[in-house]
Amino acid sequence: MGETKKRSTPHVLLILSALLLLAAALTWLIPAGSYERVFNEDTGQTLVVSGSFAYTESNPITPWMLPRLIFDAFSTGSAPRLIFFVFFLSGAFEIILESGAVAALCTWVVERLRRRRAWVVPAFVGVFSLFGFTMGLTTASIIFLPLGMSAAKSLGYDSRTGMAMVMLGTNAGFAAGGYNPFSVGVAQVIAELPLYSGIWLRWLLLAVLVPVTSVYILRRAGTPALSGEEEPAEHPSLTPRQGLVLALLFGTLALITWGVGVRSWGVADIAALFLLLGILCGIAAGFGGSQICTLMTAGCRRMVGGALTIGTAAALRLVLVQGGVLDSVVYGLLRLVENLPDWSQLLGMFYVNALLDPLITSGSGHAAVAMPLMVPLADALALSRQGAVLAFQLGDGLVNLVSPISNTLMSCLALSGLSYQNWLKYFLPLVGIYLAVGTGFMLLAGAVGY
């Protein structure tokens, strides 16, 4: 019975392959078109020129072109950088986990929160939401994921709950976006609004999203495997070497937070730091050079399937871009908003951006495409530009972790070992709740003239 169930679950690469064929088919069915683009020095983004859409010569993608596009996705763009970032991260954490430092720390936490372990979930969600809310640091999901999973396991929850505590917490803050430079910051500059204006509503949004997300995770987590009435088992105390490993780990995480926020570090800087962290933690744990290399390799080996998933997902967007239909989809969706009743046009902007997000998962990239088109549309429909920014922000953030081409999602799934289809079963009910929250906030924005 278990074997039959296992066979009936398609591999994520099979699902992505089917989506690639569907995307290729769309390049034959949807007329090709494109907007003109210009580089804006204020935002540092290449922006779409409003009113410049024109249909272009069709460039359909044939099935035999897909293997080449998959290779191009693996070897160009952001995918290869992200793949090696995940390799370095996984290698470093393999060494850290082998040292026993994280397990000892989690045991210490469990012993002190045996009767209050449910507090850990909202604490994780709240803390990590600040990364997204203040810095738009979605990579925090990837960086802290092994720590969250270890904490969840020690508290009697499954690895999916640990993944959700970190990833959904970060994404809730990103969606609220109070000081998020990559979505709200770029969008407000394009809309010619004071930077981070209208912050009161975003703080209110964060105050709603954090408890909603926490309650959802707790309800889906169920009863912890550990009984609250059990006496704590005897565990060896943290050794000096393990303490040094933890000091290196948390020092590095603090350095990354500072580097991203103050020095604008990118993926390469963070990856290099994790490579160094792995080596230093191996030395601190007393491992020899050969053992450090073996553990680093073992960590990378675990990520081969995830690396294939990341690259294949990147090919999906490449098919839509090279087939010339991505801009056509954007143009068609925005035309729909113009034909909506007056009271629902702001809501229409929100839903259109939610539909666009699975195709354009980068917050700044989404803003660069959508906002130059939404600002004149808002002006023409007598809608506030601040409301248009909110519609983009919520549409971009609330459904961000559905898309199979999301680099953050694919990386987290690779690290956690959770399949994409299992993640969808877990996350889609929350998306429905999020869309209801977003609808409420868009109606509130319209009612108060936000």
Short mmCIF file of C-alpha atoms in Angstrom, two decimals:
data_model
loop_
_atom_site.label_atom_id
_atom_site.label_comp_id
_atom_site.label_asym_id
_atom_site.label_seq_id
_atom_site.Cartn_x
_atom_site.Cartn_y
_atom_site.Cartn_z
CA MET A 1 0.00 0.00 0.00
CA GLY A 2 2.78 2.40 0.96
CA GLU A 3 4.68 1.43 -2.19
CA THR A 4 1.64 2.18 -4.34
CA LYS A 5 1.21 5.58 -2.72
CA LYS A 6 4.85 6.38 -3.27
CA ARG A 7 4.62 5.52 -6.96
CA SER A 8 1.48 7.65 -7.39
CA THR A 9 3.30 10.81 -6.25
CA PRO A 10 5.07 12.41 -9.22
CA HIS A 11 8.61 13.68 -8.77
CA VAL A 12 8.99 17.47 -8.69
CA LEU A 13 11.17 17.33 -11.81
CA LEU A 14 8.34 15.53 -13.61
CA ILE A 15 5.92 18.28 -12.56
CA LEU A 16 8.34 20.99 -13.73
CA SER A 17 8.83 19.16 -17.03
CA ALA A 18 5.07 19.16 -17.59
CA LEU A 19 4.98 22.89 -16.79
CA LEU A 20 7.80 23.48 -19.27
CA LEU A 21 5.78 21.76 -21.99
CA LEU A 22 2.72 23.86 -21.01
CA ALA A 23 4.78 27.07 -21.13
CA ALA A 24 6.11 26.09 -24.56
CA ALA A 25 2.53 25.45 -25.72
CA LEU A 26 1.50 28.92 -24.52
CA THR A 27 4.12 30.48 -26.80
CA TRP A 28 2.14 29.02 -29.71
CA LEU A 29 -1.27 30.07 -28.36
CA ILE A 30 -0.63 33.58 -26.97
CA PRO A 31 0.41 36.37 -29.38
CA ALA A 32 3.96 37.55 -28.71
CA GLY A 33 4.41 41.12 -27.52
CA SER A 34 6.72 43.34 -25.55
CA TYR A 35 7.04 46.65 -23.77
CA GLU A 36 9.91 49.06 -24.28
CA ARG A 37 12.25 49.27 -21.29
CA VAL A 38 14.56 51.98 -20.00
CA PHE A 39 17.09 52.01 -17.19
CA ASN A 40 16.12 54.25 -14.25
CA GLU A 41 19.09 55.51 -12.24
CA ASP A 42 16.92 56.39 -9.21
CA THR A 43 15.76 52.81 -8.71
CA GLY A 44 18.65 51.00 -10.36
CA GLN A 45 16.04 49.00 -12.29
CA THR A 46 15.20 48.53 -15.93
CA LEU A 47 11.60 49.77 -16.07
CA VAL A 48 8.77 49.17 -18.47
CA VAL A 49 7.61 52.21 -20.48
CA SER A 50 3.88 52.73 -20.01
CA GLY A 51 1.85 52.66 -23.21
CA SER A 52 4.68 51.10 -25.21
CA PHE A 53 3.24 47.60 -25.59
CA ALA A 54 3.27 46.31 -29.14
CA TYR A 55 2.75 42.90 -30.62
CA THR A 56 5.90 41.40 -32.09
CA GLU A 57 6.87 38.61 -34.39
CA SER A 58 5.97 35.24 -32.95
CA ASN A 59 8.83 33.20 -31.49
CA PRO A 60 7.23 29.92 -30.40
CA ILE A 61 9.26 27.40 -28.44
CA THR A 62 9.33 23.87 -29.83
CA PRO A 63 9.73 20.86 -27.52
CA TRP A 64 13.19 20.05 -28.91
CA MET A 65 14.38 23.53 -27.90
CA LEU A 66 13.65 22.84 -24.23
CA PRO A 67 16.83 20.86 -23.40
CA ARG A 68 18.95 23.77 -24.65
CA LEU A 69 16.91 26.29 -22.65
CA ILE A 70 17.25 24.12 -19.55
CA PHE A 71 21.03 24.12 -20.00
CA ASP A 72 21.00 27.89 -20.52
CA ALA A 73 19.02 28.30 -17.28
CA PHE A 74 21.57 26.19 -15.41
CA SER A 75 24.55 28.07 -16.81
CA THR A 76 23.39 31.69 -17.03
CA GLY A 77 21.38 34.16 -14.97
CA SER A 78 20.82 33.79 -11.24
CA ALA A 79 20.25 30.01 -11.08
CA PRO A 80 23.92 28.88 -11.03
CA ARG A 81 24.78 31.41 -8.34
CA LEU A 82 21.89 30.23 -6.22
CA ILE A 83 22.77 26.56 -6.75
CA PHE A 84 26.31 27.05 -5.49
CA PHE A 85 25.03 29.23 -2.66
CA VAL A 86 22.86 26.30 -1.54
CA PHE A 87 25.85 23.93 -1.90
CA PHE A 88 28.06 26.13 0.32
CA LEU A 89 25.28 26.59 2.86
CA SER A 90 24.47 22.90 3.02
CA GLY A 91 28.14 21.95 3.30
CA ALA A 92 28.68 24.35 6.19
CA PHE A 93 25.61 23.13 8.08
CA GLU A 94 26.61 19.50 7.55
CA ILE A 95 29.77 20.27 9.52
CA ILE A 96 27.86 22.25 12.17
CA LEU A 97 25.27 19.49 12.63
CA GLU A 98 27.99 16.82 12.83
CA SER A 99 29.56 18.73 15.71
CA GLY A 100 26.38 18.21 17.74
CA ALA A 101 26.24 21.89 18.68
CA VAL A 102 22.77 22.57 17.24
CA ALA A 103 21.32 19.40 18.76
CA ALA A 104 22.73 20.35 22.17
CA LEU A 105 21.29 23.87 21.87
CA CYS A 106 17.86 22.57 20.87
CA THR A 107 17.90 20.08 23.76
CA TRP A 108 18.59 22.96 26.13
CA VAL A 109 15.62 24.88 24.67
CA VAL A 110 13.31 21.87 24.93
CA GLU A 111 14.20 21.27 28.57
CA ARG A 112 13.19 24.83 29.41
CA LEU A 113 10.08 25.00 27.24
CA ARG A 114 8.65 21.53 27.75
CA ARG A 115 5.30 22.91 28.89
CA ARG A 116 5.37 26.02 26.67
CA ARG A 117 6.84 24.73 23.43
CA ALA A 118 4.00 26.28 21.40
CA TRP A 119 5.51 29.67 22.26
CA VAL A 120 8.45 28.86 20.03
CA VAL A 121 6.37 29.01 16.84
CA PRO A 122 5.09 32.61 17.20
CA ALA A 123 8.53 33.62 18.49
CA PHE A 124 10.20 32.29 15.33
CA VAL A 125 7.53 33.79 13.05
CA GLY A 126 7.75 37.17 14.80
CA VAL A 127 11.55 37.36 14.77
CA PHE A 128 11.94 36.27 11.17
CA SER A 129 9.12 38.53 9.99
CA LEU A 130 11.35 41.46 10.97
CA PHE A 131 13.96 40.33 8.44
CA GLY A 132 11.39 40.62 5.65
CA PHE A 133 9.67 43.72 7.04
CA THR A 134 12.81 45.82 7.47
CA MET A 135 15.26 44.51 4.87
CA GLY A 136 13.28 42.33 2.47
CA LEU A 137 15.76 39.60 3.39
CA THR A 138 14.00 36.55 1.94
CA THR A 139 17.35 34.73 1.84
CA ALA A 140 17.02 34.54 5.64
CA SER A 141 14.62 31.67 4.95
CA ILE A 142 17.42 29.69 3.34
CA ILE A 143 20.11 30.69 5.82
CA PHE A 144 18.16 29.91 8.99
CA LEU A 145 16.18 26.93 7.72
CA PRO A 146 18.44 24.19 9.18
CA LEU A 147 18.28 25.90 12.57
CA GLY A 148 14.48 26.13 12.46
CA MET A 149 14.13 22.50 11.43
CA SER A 150 16.44 21.35 14.22
CA ALA A 151 14.49 23.40 16.77
CA ALA A 152 11.15 22.01 15.53
CA LYS A 153 12.42 18.43 15.67
CA SER A 154 13.66 18.86 19.24
CA LEU A 155 10.29 20.33 20.23
CA GLY A 156 8.42 17.31 18.84
CA TYR A 157 7.25 18.89 15.56
CA ASP A 158 8.06 17.67 12.06
CA SER A 159 10.57 19.26 9.68
CA ARG A 160 7.76 20.88 7.67
CA THR A 161 6.77 22.88 10.73
CA GLY A 162 10.37 23.97 11.22
CA MET A 163 10.53 25.06 7.60
CA ALA A 164 7.26 26.99 7.95
CA MET A 165 8.35 28.76 11.16
CA VAL A 166 11.28 30.32 9.32
CA MET A 167 10.06 30.67 5.75
CA LEU A 168 6.49 31.80 6.41
CA GLY A 169 7.70 34.18 9.11
CA THR A 170 10.14 35.85 6.72
CA ASN A 171 7.53 35.96 3.96
CA ALA A 172 4.90 37.51 6.25
CA GLY A 173 7.30 40.36 6.98
CA PHE A 174 8.18 40.67 3.31
CA ALA A 175 4.49 40.88 2.38
CA ALA A 176 3.83 43.54 5.04
CA GLY A 177 6.91 45.27 3.62
CA GLY A 178 7.14 48.32 5.88
CA TYR A 179 10.76 49.18 5.08
CA ASN A 180 11.33 46.52 2.43
CA PRO A 181 13.70 48.17 -0.07
CA PHE A 182 13.14 45.56 -2.78
CA SER A 183 9.36 45.79 -3.13
CA VAL A 184 7.85 48.80 -1.35
CA GLY A 185 11.00 50.92 -1.73
CA VAL A 186 11.29 50.38 -5.48
CA ALA A 187 7.53 50.68 -6.00
CA GLN A 188 7.25 54.00 -4.14
CA VAL A 189 10.19 55.51 -6.03
CA ILE A 190 8.56 54.55 -9.33
CA ALA A 191 5.22 55.97 -8.09
CA GLU A 192 7.03 59.20 -7.03
CA LEU A 193 5.85 58.86 -3.42
CA PRO A 194 7.88 59.74 -0.30
CA LEU A 195 9.97 56.70 0.58
CA TYR A 196 8.22 54.41 3.10
CA SER A 197 5.24 56.75 3.36
CA GLY A 198 1.97 55.20 4.55
CA ILE A 199 3.89 53.06 7.04
CA TRP A 200 1.04 52.95 9.58
CA LEU A 201 -1.03 50.59 7.43
CA ARG A 202 1.95 48.30 6.87
CA TRP A 203 2.61 48.04 10.61
CA LEU A 204 -1.07 47.13 11.03
CA LEU A 205 -0.69 44.56 8.26
CA LEU A 206 2.32 43.01 10.03
CA ALA A 207 0.34 42.89 13.29
CA VAL A 208 -2.31 40.82 11.48
CA LEU A 209 -0.09 38.56 9.36
CA VAL A 210 2.20 37.39 12.19
CA PRO A 211 -0.56 35.97 14.46
CA VAL A 212 -2.52 34.61 11.48
CA THR A 213 0.59 32.78 10.25
CA SER A 214 1.52 31.55 13.73
CA VAL A 215 -1.95 30.14 14.44
CA TYR A 216 -2.01 28.40 11.06
CA ILE A 217 1.38 26.75 11.64
CA LEU A 218 0.37 25.61 15.14
CA ARG A 219 -2.93 24.15 13.92
CA ARG A 220 -1.22 22.28 11.08
CA ALA A 221 1.57 21.09 13.38
CA GLY A 222 -0.87 19.28 15.66
CA THR A 223 0.18 17.80 18.98
CA PRO A 224 3.95 17.57 19.42
CA ALA A 225 5.40 14.06 19.43
CA LEU A 226 6.90 14.78 22.85
CA SER A 227 4.50 14.65 25.79
CA GLY A 228 4.38 17.69 28.01
CA GLU A 229 4.22 15.43 31.05
CA GLU A 230 7.44 13.57 30.31
CA GLU A 231 10.44 14.13 32.44
CA PRO A 232 13.33 15.52 30.41
CA ALA A 233 15.87 12.91 29.43
CA GLU A 234 19.42 13.22 30.60
CA HIS A 235 21.61 14.83 27.97
CA PRO A 236 25.25 15.81 28.11
CA SER A 237 25.81 19.51 28.60
CA LEU A 238 27.17 21.73 25.87
CA THR A 239 30.90 21.15 25.47
CA PRO A 240 33.40 24.02 25.06
CA ARG A 241 33.97 23.02 21.43
CA GLN A 242 30.23 23.03 20.72
CA GLY A 243 29.94 26.40 22.42
CA LEU A 244 32.64 27.75 20.10
CA VAL A 245 30.81 26.35 17.06
CA LEU A 246 27.59 28.08 18.15
CA ALA A 247 29.46 31.33 18.76
CA LEU A 248 30.86 31.15 15.22
CA LEU A 249 27.41 30.35 13.80
CA PHE A 250 25.50 33.15 15.51
CA GLY A 251 28.36 35.59 14.97
CA THR A 252 28.24 34.82 11.25
CA LEU A 253 24.46 35.26 11.12
CA ALA A 254 24.78 38.64 12.85
CA LEU A 255 27.54 39.62 10.42
CA ILE A 256 25.36 38.64 7.46
CA THR A 257 22.46 40.70 8.82
CA TRP A 258 24.75 43.71 9.14
CA GLY A 259 26.37 43.11 5.76
CA VAL A 260 23.08 42.87 3.87
CA GLY A 261 21.52 45.85 5.64
CA VAL A 262 24.53 48.19 5.75
CA ARG A 263 26.94 47.01 3.06
CA SER A 264 24.40 45.67 0.53
CA TRP A 265 26.01 42.24 0.39
CA GLY A 266 24.80 39.89 -2.28
CA VAL A 267 24.60 36.13 -2.69
CA ALA A 268 28.32 35.80 -3.46
CA ASP A 269 29.35 37.55 -0.22
CA ILE A 270 27.04 35.41 1.90
CA ALA A 271 28.11 32.19 0.16
CA ALA A 272 31.79 32.99 0.73
CA LEU A 273 31.11 33.65 4.40
CA PHE A 274 29.34 30.31 4.80
CA LEU A 275 32.24 28.49 3.15
CA LEU A 276 34.58 30.10 5.66
CA LEU A 277 32.13 29.34 8.48
CA GLY A 278 32.10 25.64 7.59
CA ILE A 279 35.89 25.43 7.67
CA LEU A 280 36.20 27.34 10.95
CA CYS A 281 33.45 25.29 12.62
CA GLY A 282 35.17 22.09 11.51
CA ILE A 283 38.41 23.25 13.10
CA ALA A 284 36.58 24.38 16.26
CA ALA A 285 34.88 20.98 16.51
CA GLY A 286 38.25 19.22 16.32
CA PHE A 287 37.72 17.66 12.89
CA GLY A 288 40.70 16.93 10.67
CA GLY A 289 41.12 18.41 7.21
CA SER A 290 39.98 15.25 5.41
CA GLN A 291 36.89 14.96 7.62
CA ILE A 292 35.95 18.59 6.94
CA CYS A 293 36.20 17.97 3.19
CA THR A 294 34.18 14.74 3.47
CA LEU A 295 31.41 16.47 5.43
CA MET A 296 31.36 19.43 3.05
CA THR A 297 31.01 17.05 0.11
CA ALA A 298 28.27 15.07 1.88
CA GLY A 299 26.31 18.28 2.46
CA CYS A 300 26.60 19.20 -1.22
CA ARG A 301 25.59 15.69 -2.27
CA ARG A 302 22.30 16.05 -0.42
CA MET A 303 21.51 19.09 -2.54
CA VAL A 304 22.01 17.61 -6.02
CA GLY A 305 18.28 16.95 -6.45
CA GLY A 306 17.51 20.43 -5.17
CA ALA A 307 20.04 21.96 -7.56
CA LEU A 308 18.36 20.22 -10.50
CA THR A 309 15.02 21.57 -9.29
CA ILE A 310 16.30 25.15 -9.03
CA GLY A 311 17.76 25.09 -12.53
CA THR A 312 14.71 23.48 -14.12
CA ALA A 313 12.42 26.00 -12.43
CA ALA A 314 14.56 28.84 -13.82
CA ALA A 315 14.06 27.38 -17.30
CA LEU A 316 10.31 27.81 -16.95
CA ARG A 317 10.53 31.59 -16.86
CA LEU A 318 13.16 31.55 -19.62
CA VAL A 319 10.68 29.78 -21.92
CA LEU A 320 8.05 32.49 -21.34
CA VAL A 321 10.56 35.31 -21.89
CA GLN A 322 12.18 33.89 -25.01
CA GLY A 323 8.78 32.91 -26.35
CA GLY A 324 7.76 36.58 -26.05
CA VAL A 325 4.53 35.94 -24.11
CA LEU A 326 5.34 37.21 -20.61
CA ASP A 327 4.68 40.86 -21.49
CA SER A 328 1.54 39.81 -23.36
CA VAL A 329 0.18 38.20 -20.21
CA VAL A 330 0.93 41.38 -18.20
CA TYR A 331 -0.77 43.55 -20.83
CA GLY A 332 -3.88 41.36 -20.94
CA LEU A 333 -4.30 41.28 -17.17
CA LEU A 334 -4.01 45.05 -16.79
CA ARG A 335 -6.55 45.60 -19.56
CA LEU A 336 -8.98 43.56 -17.46
CA VAL A 337 -8.63 46.00 -14.55
CA GLU A 338 -9.74 48.93 -16.75
CA ASN A 339 -13.06 47.20 -17.44
CA LEU A 340 -13.93 46.50 -13.78
CA PRO A 341 -16.58 48.53 -11.84
CA ASP A 342 -15.16 51.58 -10.05
CA TRP A 343 -15.46 50.12 -6.54
CA SER A 344 -13.47 47.00 -7.47
CA GLN A 345 -10.62 48.47 -9.53
CA LEU A 346 -8.18 48.68 -6.63
CA LEU A 347 -9.06 45.11 -5.72
CA GLY A 348 -8.55 44.20 -9.37
CA MET A 349 -5.01 45.59 -9.20
CA PHE A 350 -4.34 43.42 -6.15
CA TYR A 351 -5.64 40.24 -7.80
CA VAL A 352 -3.80 40.95 -11.06
CA ASN A 353 -0.53 41.29 -9.18
CA ALA A 354 -1.29 38.06 -7.31
CA LEU A 355 -1.71 36.34 -10.67
CA LEU A 356 1.52 37.86 -11.99
CA ASP A 357 3.61 36.89 -8.99
CA PRO A 358 4.05 33.20 -9.88
CA LEU A 359 5.59 34.41 -13.17
CA ILE A 360 7.72 37.25 -11.73
CA THR A 361 8.85 36.14 -8.29
CA SER A 362 11.50 38.81 -7.70
CA GLY A 363 10.01 41.69 -5.68
CA SER A 364 12.11 44.35 -7.40
CA GLY A 365 11.63 42.69 -10.80
CA HIS A 366 7.88 42.57 -10.30
CA ALA A 367 7.86 46.25 -9.29
CA ALA A 368 9.92 47.18 -12.35
CA VAL A 369 7.39 45.52 -14.64
CA ALA A 370 4.08 46.31 -12.90
CA MET A 371 4.44 49.73 -11.28
CA PRO A 372 5.25 51.80 -14.42
CA LEU A 373 2.00 50.42 -15.86
CA MET A 374 -0.09 50.68 -12.69
CA VAL A 375 0.79 54.30 -11.85
CA PRO A 376 -0.73 55.86 -15.01
CA LEU A 377 -3.61 53.38 -14.77
CA ALA A 378 -4.30 54.51 -11.17
CA ASP A 379 -4.15 58.16 -12.24
CA ALA A 380 -6.55 57.53 -15.13
CA LEU A 381 -8.99 55.69 -12.85
CA ALA A 382 -8.73 58.35 -10.08
CA LEU A 383 -7.17 55.85 -7.66
CA SER A 384 -4.44 56.80 -5.21
CA ARG A 385 -0.86 55.90 -6.07
CA GLN A 386 -0.32 54.74 -2.49
CA GLY A 387 -3.20 52.32 -2.98
CA ALA A 388 -1.61 51.08 -6.21
CA VAL A 389 1.66 50.43 -4.33
CA LEU A 390 -0.27 48.50 -1.66
CA ALA A 391 -2.02 46.44 -4.35
CA PHE A 392 1.34 45.55 -5.89
CA GLN A 393 2.94 44.85 -2.52
CA LEU A 394 0.21 42.49 -1.30
CA GLY A 395 -0.16 40.77 -4.65
CA ASP A 396 3.59 40.25 -4.78
CA GLY A 397 4.08 39.05 -1.20
CA LEU A 398 1.06 37.02 -0.13
CA VAL A 399 1.31 34.34 -2.83
CA ASN A 400 5.09 34.44 -3.19
CA LEU A 401 5.66 30.88 -2.01
CA VAL A 402 3.37 29.15 -4.50
CA SER A 403 5.42 29.59 -7.65
CA PRO A 404 7.54 26.65 -8.83
CA ILE A 405 10.03 29.18 -10.24
CA SER A 406 10.61 30.89 -6.87
CA ASN A 407 14.31 30.59 -6.07
CA THR A 408 13.65 30.95 -2.34
CA LEU A 409 10.96 28.26 -2.30
CA MET A 410 12.95 25.78 -4.39
CA SER A 411 16.05 26.30 -2.24
CA CYS A 412 14.09 25.75 0.98
CA LEU A 413 12.41 22.64 -0.40
CA ALA A 414 15.82 21.32 -1.44
CA LEU A 415 17.23 21.89 2.05
CA SER A 416 14.19 20.44 3.83
CA GLY A 417 13.64 17.43 1.58
CA LEU A 418 9.93 18.32 1.26
CA SER A 419 8.35 17.80 -2.16
CA TYR A 420 6.71 20.67 -4.03
CA GLN A 421 3.31 18.96 -4.14
CA ASN A 422 3.37 18.32 -0.38
CA TRP A 423 4.27 21.95 0.18
CA LEU A 424 1.30 23.08 -1.93
CA LYS A 425 -1.06 20.88 0.11
CA TYR A 426 0.28 22.56 3.23
CA PHE A 427 0.45 26.16 2.00
CA LEU A 428 -2.55 26.66 -0.32
CA PRO A 429 -5.15 26.88 2.49
CA LEU A 430 -3.03 29.66 4.02
CA VAL A 431 -2.95 31.42 0.63
CA GLY A 432 -6.75 31.53 0.76
CA ILE A 433 -6.57 33.10 4.22
CA TYR A 434 -3.91 35.55 3.03
CA LEU A 435 -6.03 36.59 0.04
CA ALA A 436 -8.94 37.26 2.39
CA VAL A 437 -6.65 39.40 4.57
CA GLY A 438 -5.38 41.22 1.48
CA THR A 439 -8.92 41.85 0.28
CA GLY A 440 -9.82 43.32 3.66
CA PHE A 441 -6.83 45.64 3.63
CA MET A 442 -7.51 46.79 0.08
CA LEU A 443 -11.10 47.62 1.03
CA LEU A 444 -9.81 49.43 4.13
CA ALA A 445 -7.33 51.40 1.99
CA GLY A 446 -10.12 52.45 -0.36
CA ALA A 447 -12.43 53.40 2.50
CA VAL A 448 -9.91 55.65 4.30
CA GLY A 449 -8.44 57.17 1.13
CA TYR A 450 -5.04 55.61 1.75
#
